[in-house]
Structure formats: structure tokens, C-alpha cells
């Protein structure tokens, strides 16, 4: 049970975050809506990566491997947004 | 891990998988970049197009995928404890939920075809605006590419369940094999976690 309990707790948290993002979409529009929905999605992704993909028990090398792609993606999206937002 | 060699082998296997997953993230990353550009350029039209999607079905499918990820995490835990039956049952549950996701997605596509929302089945004039048409193109490409990944995942999970059941993958020694397929499945889940708000919840 020691192994299973955190897995189920994370599942409950993920469902709660899904409820939160649907709820927020009914109330927010525009940039606040985008920021909140991406923030919640990132939190869900972090929970899945940390507990389900077991990065919490891996060493630094594996964590860098996993986070590297996310970092490259942020560079891509960051420069793209910079372009469109400063025209 | 009793000695160093199996642990090093596991690390190598996992690193190879992470490298593959990084290429997957870049593949979908291009689509996320398109979504961002569309939304920055045409916020009103994109929000109007997104409102026409069935966000309830999308949410239900999110629940299905999150639950299947739980099943895969339970399968990995069972595999590491050497529990054959628990591993097989969890893997089959995850594969079944993957099939459920695909079935629901097919129903949703059918509704969108009837509502004249899905490109390739809808004449260009039927869309509210050119940006709405572009957004629906993105919707179709992104969700179809994701569905292909789910289909591959279902085959991998079912094949793994078969190999564990037949003992051709011995547990707990072969647990890393369950782990790498699990990593792939979790990434497919994470991609959906981002696709859902980016496509269905633009307001």
C-alpha cells in the first residue's frame, strides 16, 4: 500500500485540477484564461512527470534528459511570442 | 538492484526512451507553436471556434487518459514487486481505457462532421472565418496525430501484457521493459493535458 497510495492521491489531484481548469474556462477570458489554463496544465504535467514517470526517484542526469525537451520547447515558444507580441 | 550492471542497463534504456520522448515533444511543440501564433493573431475568432467544440467530451476523455496513466503507474509498481497478475490486469485496464478514449474521440469526430466543423469533411465556406478554419485544421491535425500515438500505445500495452502473461518478460527482472512503455504512455497523456485547454478551452 505504501507504493500505491501516492499514485492514487496524484490521480485524485489530477482530476481536481481538471475540474479547476474547466471551471476557470467558464469564468475567465483572454490572457488571464490562457495563463491560468496553461498554469494548471503545467501543474498536471509536473505531477505526472514527478510521480508517474518517477523522476522523483531518478538521479540528476535523467531529470535533465526529461526537462531538456521542455526547456527547448520554452525557447521556441518564447521567441515566437516575442515576435508576435512586439510587432 | 543487487549489482551495478542491471541498474546501468536500466538507466541506458530509460535515457534512450527520454531521448525519443524529447523528439515527440518537439513534434507536438511545432503544433503548440501554431496554436500560440493563431491565438495571438486572432484571439476573437479562435475563441469563437473553440467554443463550438464539445469541451465536455474532451474533459471526459481527459479523465479516461488520466485514469489509464494511473493504471500504468500501478502496473510498473506491480512489475517491480514481481506480481505477474497485477501487472497484466493493470496493463490491460490501461489499454482498455486507451480504446475507450479512441471510441469517444470517434463519436466526437462524427458529431463534428455533422455540425460542419471538421476540415476535410466540410466545405471551406462553412467556417465562420478564415482563422476559425485554420484553428479547426490545427484541431484535426493535433488530435489525429495524438490519436495515432494513443493507438500505438494501446498496441504496446497489450503486447506487453501478453509478454508478461506468457512469462517471456520475466518479473521483476524485466520491470524496466514495463517502465519504458509506461513512460511513453504518460507522455501521450501529458500531451493531451496540454492539447485539452489549448483546443477546447480558448475563451
PDB file of C-alpha atoms in Angstrom:
ATOM      1  CA  UNK A   1       0.000   0.000   0.000  1.00  0.00           C
ATOM      2  CA  UNK A   2       2.953   2.315   0.639  1.00  0.00           C
ATOM      3  CA  UNK A   3       3.633   2.383  -3.092  1.00  0.00           C
ATOM      4  CA  UNK A   4       0.010   2.568  -4.251  1.00  0.00           C
ATOM      5  CA  UNK A   5      -1.352   5.346  -2.001  1.00  0.00           C
ATOM      6  CA  UNK A   6       0.663   8.231  -3.562  1.00  0.00           C
ATOM      7  CA  UNK A   7      -0.292   7.030  -7.067  1.00  0.00           C
ATOM      8  CA  UNK A   8      -3.995   7.253  -6.214  1.00  0.00           C
ATOM      9  CA  UNK A   9      -3.528  10.601  -4.428  1.00  0.00           C
ATOM     10  CA  UNK A  10      -1.895  12.021  -7.573  1.00  0.00           C
ATOM     11  CA  UNK A  11      -4.792  10.701  -9.686  1.00  0.00           C
ATOM     12  CA  UNK A  12      -7.293  12.485  -7.384  1.00  0.00           C
ATOM     13  CA  UNK A  13      -5.219  15.689  -7.602  1.00  0.00           C
ATOM     14  CA  UNK A  14      -5.132  15.438 -11.416  1.00  0.00           C
ATOM     15  CA  UNK A  15      -8.925  15.097 -11.573  1.00  0.00           C
ATOM     16  CA  UNK A  16      -9.332  18.062  -9.207  1.00  0.00           C
ATOM     17  CA  UNK A  17      -7.036  20.156 -11.435  1.00  0.00           C
ATOM     18  CA  UNK A  18      -9.098  19.139 -14.484  1.00  0.00           C
ATOM     19  CA  UNK A  19     -12.247  20.357 -12.673  1.00  0.00           C
ATOM     20  CA  UNK A  20     -10.444  23.586 -11.825  1.00  0.00           C
ATOM     21  CA  UNK A  21      -9.378  24.265 -15.419  1.00  0.00           C
ATOM     22  CA  UNK A  22     -12.913  23.627 -16.761  1.00  0.00           C
ATOM     23  CA  UNK A  23     -14.330  25.880 -14.023  1.00  0.00           C
ATOM     24  CA  UNK A  24     -11.811  28.627 -14.797  1.00  0.00           C
ATOM     25  CA  UNK A  25     -12.685  28.473 -18.516  1.00  0.00           C
ATOM     26  CA  UNK A  26     -16.298  29.307 -17.626  1.00  0.00           C
ATOM     27  CA  UNK A  27     -15.234  32.450 -15.755  1.00  0.00           C
ATOM     28  CA  UNK A  28     -12.081  33.834 -17.385  1.00  0.00           C
ATOM     29  CA  UNK A  29     -11.437  35.133 -20.914  1.00  0.00           C
ATOM     30  CA  UNK A  30      -8.434  36.413 -22.872  1.00  0.00           C
ATOM     31  CA  UNK A  31      -4.925  36.478 -21.392  1.00  0.00           C
ATOM     32  CA  UNK A  32      -5.949  35.539 -17.790  1.00  0.00           C
ATOM     33  CA  UNK A  33      -7.741  32.480 -19.213  1.00  0.00           C
ATOM     34  CA  UNK A  34      -4.635  31.485 -21.213  1.00  0.00           C
ATOM     35  CA  UNK A  35      -2.279  31.972 -18.252  1.00  0.00           C
ATOM     36  CA  UNK A  36      -4.483  30.033 -15.804  1.00  0.00           C
ATOM     37  CA  UNK A  37      -5.195  27.126 -18.189  1.00  0.00           C
ATOM     38  CA  UNK A  38      -1.506  26.743 -19.107  1.00  0.00           C
ATOM     39  CA  UNK A  39      -0.519  27.063 -15.435  1.00  0.00           C
ATOM     40  CA  UNK A  40      -2.921  24.268 -14.456  1.00  0.00           C
ATOM     41  CA  UNK A  41      -1.771  22.086 -17.390  1.00  0.00           C
ATOM     42  CA  UNK A  42       1.851  22.593 -16.312  1.00  0.00           C
ATOM     43  CA  UNK A  43       0.966  21.577 -12.749  1.00  0.00           C
ATOM     44  CA  UNK A  44      -0.707  18.405 -14.061  1.00  0.00           C
ATOM     45  CA  UNK A  45       2.292  17.638 -16.292  1.00  0.00           C
ATOM     46  CA  UNK A  46       4.645  18.175 -13.336  1.00  0.00           C
ATOM     47  CA  UNK A  47       2.638  15.740 -11.164  1.00  0.00           C
ATOM     48  CA  UNK A  48       2.671  13.104 -13.929  1.00  0.00           C
ATOM     49  CA  UNK A  49       6.402  13.580 -14.588  1.00  0.00           C
ATOM     50  CA  UNK A  50       7.406  13.641 -10.927  1.00  0.00           C
ATOM     51  CA  UNK A  51       5.306  10.743  -9.592  1.00  0.00           C
ATOM     52  CA  UNK A  52       4.036   8.626 -12.527  1.00  0.00           C
ATOM     53  CA  UNK A  53       7.170   8.950 -14.645  1.00  0.00           C
ATOM     54  CA  UNK A  54       9.129   8.546 -11.390  1.00  0.00           C
ATOM     55  CA  UNK A  55      11.503  11.474 -11.832  1.00  0.00           C
ATOM     56  CA  UNK A  56      11.339  11.816  -8.035  1.00  0.00           C
ATOM     57  CA  UNK A  57      13.486   8.705  -7.653  1.00  0.00           C
ATOM     58  CA  UNK A  58      15.840   9.299 -10.606  1.00  0.00           C
ATOM     59  CA  UNK A  59      19.231  10.976 -10.493  1.00  0.00           C
ATOM     60  CA  UNK A  60      20.167  14.347 -11.936  1.00  0.00           C
ATOM     61  CA  UNK A  61      21.116  13.010 -15.374  1.00  0.00           C
ATOM     62  CA  UNK A  62      17.668  11.511 -16.029  1.00  0.00           C
ATOM     63  CA  UNK A  63      15.929  14.644 -14.772  1.00  0.00           C
ATOM     64  CA  UNK A  64      17.985  16.803 -17.145  1.00  0.00           C
ATOM     65  CA  UNK A  65      17.124  14.432 -20.017  1.00  0.00           C
ATOM     66  CA  UNK A  66      13.431  14.763 -19.195  1.00  0.00           C
ATOM     67  CA  UNK A  67      13.416  18.515 -18.656  1.00  0.00           C
ATOM     68  CA  UNK A  68      15.702  19.305 -21.603  1.00  0.00           C
ATOM     69  CA  UNK A  69      12.927  18.943 -24.169  1.00  0.00           C
ATOM     70  CA  UNK A  70      10.578  21.118 -22.136  1.00  0.00           C
ATOM     71  CA  UNK A  71      13.343  23.730 -21.962  1.00  0.00           C
ATOM     72  CA  UNK A  72      13.904  23.705 -25.752  1.00  0.00           C
ATOM     73  CA  UNK A  73      10.156  24.000 -26.268  1.00  0.00           C
ATOM     74  CA  UNK A  74      10.048  27.058 -23.989  1.00  0.00           C
ATOM     75  CA  UNK A  75      12.805  28.675 -26.075  1.00  0.00           C
ATOM     76  CA  UNK A  76      10.812  28.004 -29.278  1.00  0.00           C
ATOM     77  CA  UNK A  77       7.523  29.307 -27.861  1.00  0.00           C
ATOM     78  CA  UNK A  78       9.223  32.184 -26.044  1.00  0.00           C
ATOM     79  CA  UNK A  79      10.882  33.618 -29.160  1.00  0.00           C
ATOM     80  CA  UNK A  80       7.709  33.068 -31.162  1.00  0.00           C
ATOM     81  CA  UNK A  81       5.634  35.017 -28.620  1.00  0.00           C
ATOM     82  CA  UNK A  82       8.316  37.721 -28.512  1.00  0.00           C
ATOM     83  CA  UNK A  83       7.950  38.147 -32.262  1.00  0.00           C
ATOM     84  CA  UNK A  84       4.157  38.372 -32.335  1.00  0.00           C
ATOM     85  CA  UNK A  85       3.810  40.445 -29.171  1.00  0.00           C
ATOM     86  CA  UNK A  86       6.279  43.153 -30.186  1.00  0.00           C
ATOM     87  CA  UNK A  87       5.197  43.843 -33.756  1.00  0.00           C
TER      88      UNK A  87
ATOM     89  CA  UNK B   1      19.033  -3.654  -7.838  1.00  0.00           C
ATOM     90  CA  UNK B   2      21.565  -6.071  -6.391  1.00  0.00           C
ATOM     91  CA  UNK B   3      24.563  -5.268  -8.593  1.00  0.00           C
ATOM     92  CA  UNK B   4      25.556  -2.346 -10.778  1.00  0.00           C
ATOM     93  CA  UNK B   5      25.080  -3.867 -14.243  1.00  0.00           C
ATOM     94  CA  UNK B   6      21.257  -4.218 -14.394  1.00  0.00           C
ATOM     95  CA  UNK B   7      20.860  -0.738 -12.948  1.00  0.00           C
ATOM     96  CA  UNK B   8      23.187   0.690 -15.609  1.00  0.00           C
ATOM     97  CA  UNK B   9      21.265  -1.202 -18.288  1.00  0.00           C
ATOM     98  CA  UNK B  10      18.022   0.237 -16.926  1.00  0.00           C
ATOM     99  CA  UNK B  11      19.470   3.766 -16.977  1.00  0.00           C
ATOM    100  CA  UNK B  12      20.545   3.339 -20.611  1.00  0.00           C
ATOM    101  CA  UNK B  13      17.111   2.019 -21.624  1.00  0.00           C
ATOM    102  CA  UNK B  14      15.347   4.875 -19.858  1.00  0.00           C
ATOM    103  CA  UNK B  15      17.681   7.501 -21.332  1.00  0.00           C
ATOM    104  CA  UNK B  16      17.034   6.190 -24.839  1.00  0.00           C
ATOM    105  CA  UNK B  17      13.310   6.455 -24.167  1.00  0.00           C
ATOM    106  CA  UNK B  18      13.661  10.004 -22.835  1.00  0.00           C
ATOM    107  CA  UNK B  19      15.584  10.980 -25.965  1.00  0.00           C
ATOM    108  CA  UNK B  20      12.733   9.591 -28.104  1.00  0.00           C
ATOM    109  CA  UNK B  21      10.190  11.395 -25.919  1.00  0.00           C
ATOM    110  CA  UNK B  22      12.125  14.642 -26.408  1.00  0.00           C
ATOM    111  CA  UNK B  23      11.706  14.252 -30.183  1.00  0.00           C
ATOM    112  CA  UNK B  24       7.976  13.651 -29.617  1.00  0.00           C
ATOM    113  CA  UNK B  25       7.767  16.833 -27.549  1.00  0.00           C
ATOM    114  CA  UNK B  26       9.400  18.765 -30.400  1.00  0.00           C
ATOM    115  CA  UNK B  27       6.956  17.203 -32.895  1.00  0.00           C
ATOM    116  CA  UNK B  28       3.923  18.338 -30.903  1.00  0.00           C
ATOM    117  CA  UNK B  29       5.812  21.511 -29.954  1.00  0.00           C
ATOM    118  CA  UNK B  30       5.539  22.712 -33.552  1.00  0.00           C
ATOM    119  CA  UNK B  31       1.750  22.337 -33.287  1.00  0.00           C
ATOM    120  CA  UNK B  32       1.725  24.181 -29.951  1.00  0.00           C
ATOM    121  CA  UNK B  33       3.677  26.984 -31.644  1.00  0.00           C
ATOM    122  CA  UNK B  34       0.996  27.195 -34.364  1.00  0.00           C
ATOM    123  CA  UNK B  35      -1.711  27.317 -31.682  1.00  0.00           C
ATOM    124  CA  UNK B  36       0.079  30.130 -29.874  1.00  0.00           C
ATOM    125  CA  UNK B  37       0.602  32.178 -33.056  1.00  0.00           C
ATOM    126  CA  UNK B  38      -3.047  31.725 -34.130  1.00  0.00           C
ATOM    127  CA  UNK B  39      -4.299  32.787 -30.736  1.00  0.00           C
ATOM    128  CA  UNK B  40      -2.046  35.846 -30.537  1.00  0.00           C
ATOM    129  CA  UNK B  41      -3.036  36.984 -34.043  1.00  0.00           C
ATOM    130  CA  UNK B  42      -6.794  36.211 -33.954  1.00  0.00           C
ATOM    131  CA  UNK B  43      -7.941  35.950 -30.306  1.00  0.00           C
ATOM    132  CA  UNK B  44     -11.667  36.554 -31.012  1.00  0.00           C
ATOM    133  CA  UNK B  45     -12.050  34.193 -33.964  1.00  0.00           C
ATOM    134  CA  UNK B  46     -10.082  31.412 -32.256  1.00  0.00           C
ATOM    135  CA  UNK B  47     -12.159  31.731 -29.070  1.00  0.00           C
ATOM    136  CA  UNK B  48     -15.375  31.585 -31.128  1.00  0.00           C
ATOM    137  CA  UNK B  49     -14.168  28.445 -32.948  1.00  0.00           C
ATOM    138  CA  UNK B  50     -13.051  26.813 -29.680  1.00  0.00           C
ATOM    139  CA  UNK B  51     -16.468  27.469 -28.078  1.00  0.00           C
ATOM    140  CA  UNK B  52     -18.095  25.269 -30.732  1.00  0.00           C
ATOM    141  CA  UNK B  53     -16.052  22.199 -29.664  1.00  0.00           C
ATOM    142  CA  UNK B  54     -17.548  19.690 -27.212  1.00  0.00           C
ATOM    143  CA  UNK B  55     -15.479  20.518 -24.147  1.00  0.00           C
ATOM    144  CA  UNK B  56     -17.472  18.037 -22.024  1.00  0.00           C
ATOM    145  CA  UNK B  57     -16.399  15.139 -24.251  1.00  0.00           C
ATOM    146  CA  UNK B  58     -12.835  16.461 -24.132  1.00  0.00           C
ATOM    147  CA  UNK B  59     -12.991  16.568 -20.326  1.00  0.00           C
ATOM    148  CA  UNK B  60     -14.413  13.018 -20.192  1.00  0.00           C
ATOM    149  CA  UNK B  61     -11.558  11.849 -22.410  1.00  0.00           C
ATOM    150  CA  UNK B  62      -9.073  13.629 -20.121  1.00  0.00           C
ATOM    151  CA  UNK B  63     -10.488  11.628 -17.189  1.00  0.00           C
ATOM    152  CA  UNK B  64     -10.101   8.425 -19.251  1.00  0.00           C
ATOM    153  CA  UNK B  65      -6.439   9.149 -20.079  1.00  0.00           C
ATOM    154  CA  UNK B  66      -5.534  10.277 -16.540  1.00  0.00           C
ATOM    155  CA  UNK B  67      -7.076   7.064 -15.191  1.00  0.00           C
ATOM    156  CA  UNK B  68      -5.160   4.980 -17.729  1.00  0.00           C
ATOM    157  CA  UNK B  69      -1.953   6.675 -16.559  1.00  0.00           C
ATOM    158  CA  UNK B  70      -2.820   5.631 -13.011  1.00  0.00           C
ATOM    159  CA  UNK B  71      -3.290   2.057 -14.280  1.00  0.00           C
ATOM    160  CA  UNK B  72       0.143   2.129 -15.962  1.00  0.00           C
ATOM    161  CA  UNK B  73       1.782   3.524 -12.809  1.00  0.00           C
ATOM    162  CA  UNK B  74       0.147   0.676 -10.847  1.00  0.00           C
ATOM    163  CA  UNK B  75       1.433  -1.805 -13.465  1.00  0.00           C
ATOM    164  CA  UNK B  76       5.011  -0.535 -13.030  1.00  0.00           C
ATOM    165  CA  UNK B  77       4.683  -0.788  -9.228  1.00  0.00           C
ATOM    166  CA  UNK B  78       3.334  -4.364  -9.546  1.00  0.00           C
ATOM    167  CA  UNK B  79       6.065  -5.323 -12.044  1.00  0.00           C
ATOM    168  CA  UNK B  80       8.790  -4.116  -9.689  1.00  0.00           C
ATOM    169  CA  UNK B  81       7.298  -6.270  -6.926  1.00  0.00           C
ATOM    170  CA  UNK B  82       7.256  -9.249  -9.311  1.00  0.00           C
ATOM    171  CA  UNK B  83       3.448  -9.525  -9.287  1.00  0.00           C
ATOM    172  CA  UNK B  84       2.591 -11.003 -12.688  1.00  0.00           C
ATOM    173  CA  UNK B  85      -1.192 -10.974 -12.378  1.00  0.00           C
ATOM    174  CA  UNK B  86      -1.373  -7.438 -11.011  1.00  0.00           C
ATOM    175  CA  UNK B  87       0.890  -6.215 -13.822  1.00  0.00           C
ATOM    176  CA  UNK B  88      -1.158  -7.924 -16.554  1.00  0.00           C
ATOM    177  CA  UNK B  89      -4.505  -6.697 -15.175  1.00  0.00           C
ATOM    178  CA  UNK B  90      -3.261  -3.114 -14.827  1.00  0.00           C
ATOM    179  CA  UNK B  91      -1.735  -3.079 -18.330  1.00  0.00           C
ATOM    180  CA  UNK B  92      -4.943  -4.451 -19.852  1.00  0.00           C
ATOM    181  CA  UNK B  93      -7.003  -1.881 -17.937  1.00  0.00           C
ATOM    182  CA  UNK B  94      -4.786   0.898 -19.322  1.00  0.00           C
ATOM    183  CA  UNK B  95      -5.059  -0.487 -22.878  1.00  0.00           C
ATOM    184  CA  UNK B  96      -8.854  -0.781 -22.490  1.00  0.00           C
ATOM    185  CA  UNK B  97      -9.092   2.830 -21.335  1.00  0.00           C
ATOM    186  CA  UNK B  98      -6.964   3.811 -24.351  1.00  0.00           C
ATOM    187  CA  UNK B  99      -9.516   2.096 -26.599  1.00  0.00           C
ATOM    188  CA  UNK B 100     -12.279   3.938 -24.731  1.00  0.00           C
ATOM    189  CA  UNK B 101     -10.511   7.219 -25.464  1.00  0.00           C
ATOM    190  CA  UNK B 102     -10.354   6.369 -29.174  1.00  0.00           C
ATOM    191  CA  UNK B 103     -14.032   5.352 -29.262  1.00  0.00           C
ATOM    192  CA  UNK B 104     -15.123   8.595 -27.615  1.00  0.00           C
ATOM    193  CA  UNK B 105     -12.884  10.571 -29.985  1.00  0.00           C
ATOM    194  CA  UNK B 106     -14.505   8.820 -32.965  1.00  0.00           C
ATOM    195  CA  UNK B 107     -18.001   9.691 -31.675  1.00  0.00           C
ATOM    196  CA  UNK B 108     -16.866  13.289 -31.248  1.00  0.00           C
ATOM    197  CA  UNK B 109     -15.426  13.466 -34.794  1.00  0.00           C
ATOM    198  CA  UNK B 110     -18.764  12.112 -36.075  1.00  0.00           C
ATOM    199  CA  UNK B 111     -20.656  14.876 -34.269  1.00  0.00           C
ATOM    200  CA  UNK B 112     -18.268  17.496 -35.650  1.00  0.00           C
ATOM    201  CA  UNK B 113     -18.701  16.192 -39.191  1.00  0.00           C
ATOM    202  CA  UNK B 114     -22.483  16.513 -38.851  1.00  0.00           C
ATOM    203  CA  UNK B 115     -22.076  20.015 -37.384  1.00  0.00           C
ATOM    204  CA  UNK B 116     -19.820  21.004 -40.317  1.00  0.00           C
ATOM    205  CA  UNK B 117     -16.864  21.741 -38.039  1.00  0.00           C
ATOM    206  CA  UNK B 118     -14.294  19.193 -39.173  1.00  0.00           C
ATOM    207  CA  UNK B 119     -11.993  20.171 -42.070  1.00  0.00           C
ATOM    208  CA  UNK B 120     -11.660  17.571 -44.867  1.00  0.00           C
ATOM    209  CA  UNK B 121     -15.384  16.824 -44.353  1.00  0.00           C
ATOM    210  CA  UNK B 122     -16.604  20.413 -44.500  1.00  0.00           C
ATOM    211  CA  UNK B 123     -16.507  22.943 -47.369  1.00  0.00           C
ATOM    212  CA  UNK B 124     -14.308  25.989 -46.679  1.00  0.00           C
ATOM    213  CA  UNK B 125     -17.305  28.358 -46.903  1.00  0.00           C
ATOM    214  CA  UNK B 126     -18.976  26.634 -43.950  1.00  0.00           C
ATOM    215  CA  UNK B 127     -16.421  28.004 -41.471  1.00  0.00           C
ATOM    216  CA  UNK B 128     -17.244  31.216 -39.580  1.00  0.00           C
ATOM    217  CA  UNK B 129     -13.967  32.902 -40.568  1.00  0.00           C
ATOM    218  CA  UNK B 130     -10.615  32.005 -42.175  1.00  0.00           C
ATOM    219  CA  UNK B 131      -8.884  31.965 -38.744  1.00  0.00           C
ATOM    220  CA  UNK B 132     -11.643  29.624 -37.476  1.00  0.00           C
ATOM    221  CA  UNK B 133     -10.892  27.349 -40.440  1.00  0.00           C
ATOM    222  CA  UNK B 134      -7.161  27.436 -39.611  1.00  0.00           C
ATOM    223  CA  UNK B 135      -7.898  26.676 -35.968  1.00  0.00           C
ATOM    224  CA  UNK B 136     -10.032  23.671 -36.931  1.00  0.00           C
ATOM    225  CA  UNK B 137      -7.242  22.470 -39.267  1.00  0.00           C
ATOM    226  CA  UNK B 138      -4.916  22.606 -36.267  1.00  0.00           C
ATOM    227  CA  UNK B 139      -7.536  20.811 -34.148  1.00  0.00           C
ATOM    228  CA  UNK B 140      -7.831  17.977 -36.663  1.00  0.00           C
ATOM    229  CA  UNK B 141      -4.063  17.559 -37.208  1.00  0.00           C
ATOM    230  CA  UNK B 142      -3.209  17.748 -33.493  1.00  0.00           C
ATOM    231  CA  UNK B 143      -5.967  15.404 -32.275  1.00  0.00           C
ATOM    232  CA  UNK B 144      -5.435  12.926 -35.139  1.00  0.00           C
ATOM    233  CA  UNK B 145      -1.671  12.814 -34.503  1.00  0.00           C
ATOM    234  CA  UNK B 146      -2.403  12.311 -30.812  1.00  0.00           C
ATOM    235  CA  UNK B 147      -4.912   9.541 -31.616  1.00  0.00           C
ATOM    236  CA  UNK B 148      -2.215   7.766 -33.670  1.00  0.00           C
ATOM    237  CA  UNK B 149       0.029   7.911 -30.590  1.00  0.00           C
ATOM    238  CA  UNK B 150      -2.771   6.504 -28.413  1.00  0.00           C
ATOM    239  CA  UNK B 151      -3.277   3.666 -30.926  1.00  0.00           C
ATOM    240  CA  UNK B 152       0.448   2.807 -30.850  1.00  0.00           C
ATOM    241  CA  UNK B 153       0.304   2.949 -27.044  1.00  0.00           C
ATOM    242  CA  UNK B 154      -2.659   0.546 -26.868  1.00  0.00           C
ATOM    243  CA  UNK B 155      -0.765  -1.962 -29.055  1.00  0.00           C
ATOM    244  CA  UNK B 156       2.378  -1.598 -26.908  1.00  0.00           C
ATOM    245  CA  UNK B 157       0.453  -2.017 -23.640  1.00  0.00           C
ATOM    246  CA  UNK B 158      -1.488  -5.052 -24.893  1.00  0.00           C
ATOM    247  CA  UNK B 159       1.701  -6.629 -26.289  1.00  0.00           C
ATOM    248  CA  UNK B 160       3.458  -6.047 -23.001  1.00  0.00           C
ATOM    249  CA  UNK B 161       0.570  -7.620 -21.064  1.00  0.00           C
ATOM    250  CA  UNK B 162       0.829 -10.659 -23.364  1.00  0.00           C
ATOM    251  CA  UNK B 163       4.605 -10.982 -22.851  1.00  0.00           C
ATOM    252  CA  UNK B 164       4.299 -10.673 -19.059  1.00  0.00           C
ATOM    253  CA  UNK B 165       1.436 -13.182 -19.059  1.00  0.00           C
ATOM    254  CA  UNK B 166       3.475 -15.657 -21.177  1.00  0.00           C
ATOM    255  CA  UNK B 167       6.494 -15.066 -18.894  1.00  0.00           C
ATOM    256  CA  UNK B 168       8.623 -14.149 -21.925  1.00  0.00           C
ATOM    257  CA  UNK B 169       9.195 -10.950 -19.973  1.00  0.00           C
ATOM    258  CA  UNK B 170      10.220 -12.205 -16.527  1.00  0.00           C
ATOM    259  CA  UNK B 171       9.368 -10.063 -13.496  1.00  0.00           C
ATOM    260  CA  UNK B 172      10.739  -8.305 -11.571  1.00  0.00           C
ATOM    261  CA  UNK B 173      13.908  -8.562 -13.709  1.00  0.00           C
ATOM    262  CA  UNK B 174      12.164  -7.177 -16.794  1.00  0.00           C
ATOM    263  CA  UNK B 175      10.368  -4.406 -14.933  1.00  0.00           C
ATOM    264  CA  UNK B 176      12.342  -1.782 -16.892  1.00  0.00           C
ATOM    265  CA  UNK B 177      10.527  -3.006 -20.021  1.00  0.00           C
ATOM    266  CA  UNK B 178       7.205  -2.132 -18.381  1.00  0.00           C
ATOM    267  CA  UNK B 179       8.689   1.152 -17.227  1.00  0.00           C
ATOM    268  CA  UNK B 180       9.743   2.393 -20.714  1.00  0.00           C
ATOM    269  CA  UNK B 181       6.345   1.672 -22.275  1.00  0.00           C
ATOM    270  CA  UNK B 182       4.853   3.401 -19.227  1.00  0.00           C
ATOM    271  CA  UNK B 183       6.981   6.496 -19.916  1.00  0.00           C
ATOM    272  CA  UNK B 184       5.662   6.637 -23.480  1.00  0.00           C
ATOM    273  CA  UNK B 185       2.057   6.301 -22.287  1.00  0.00           C
ATOM    274  CA  UNK B 186       2.481   9.014 -19.647  1.00  0.00           C
ATOM    275  CA  UNK B 187       3.909  11.381 -22.279  1.00  0.00           C
ATOM    276  CA  UNK B 188       0.915  10.757 -24.554  1.00  0.00           C
ATOM    277  CA  UNK B 189      -1.206  11.660 -21.518  1.00  0.00           C
ATOM    278  CA  UNK B 190       0.833  14.835 -20.822  1.00  0.00           C
ATOM    279  CA  UNK B 191       0.438  15.935 -24.457  1.00  0.00           C
ATOM    280  CA  UNK B 192      -3.338  15.574 -24.128  1.00  0.00           C
ATOM    281  CA  UNK B 193      -3.237  17.506 -20.831  1.00  0.00           C
ATOM    282  CA  UNK B 194      -1.906  20.478 -22.858  1.00  0.00           C
ATOM    283  CA  UNK B 195      -3.986  19.887 -26.004  1.00  0.00           C
ATOM    284  CA  UNK B 196      -7.229  19.942 -23.999  1.00  0.00           C
ATOM    285  CA  UNK B 197      -7.102  23.567 -22.753  1.00  0.00           C
ATOM    286  CA  UNK B 198      -5.288  24.808 -25.890  1.00  0.00           C
ATOM    287  CA  UNK B 199      -8.006  23.451 -28.193  1.00  0.00           C
ATOM    288  CA  UNK B 200     -11.217  23.190 -26.148  1.00  0.00           C
ATOM    289  CA  UNK B 201     -10.958  25.938 -23.536  1.00  0.00           C
ATOM    290  CA  UNK B 202      -9.963  29.065 -25.511  1.00  0.00           C
ATOM    291  CA  UNK B 203     -12.192  31.869 -24.196  1.00  0.00           C
TER     292      UNK B 203
END
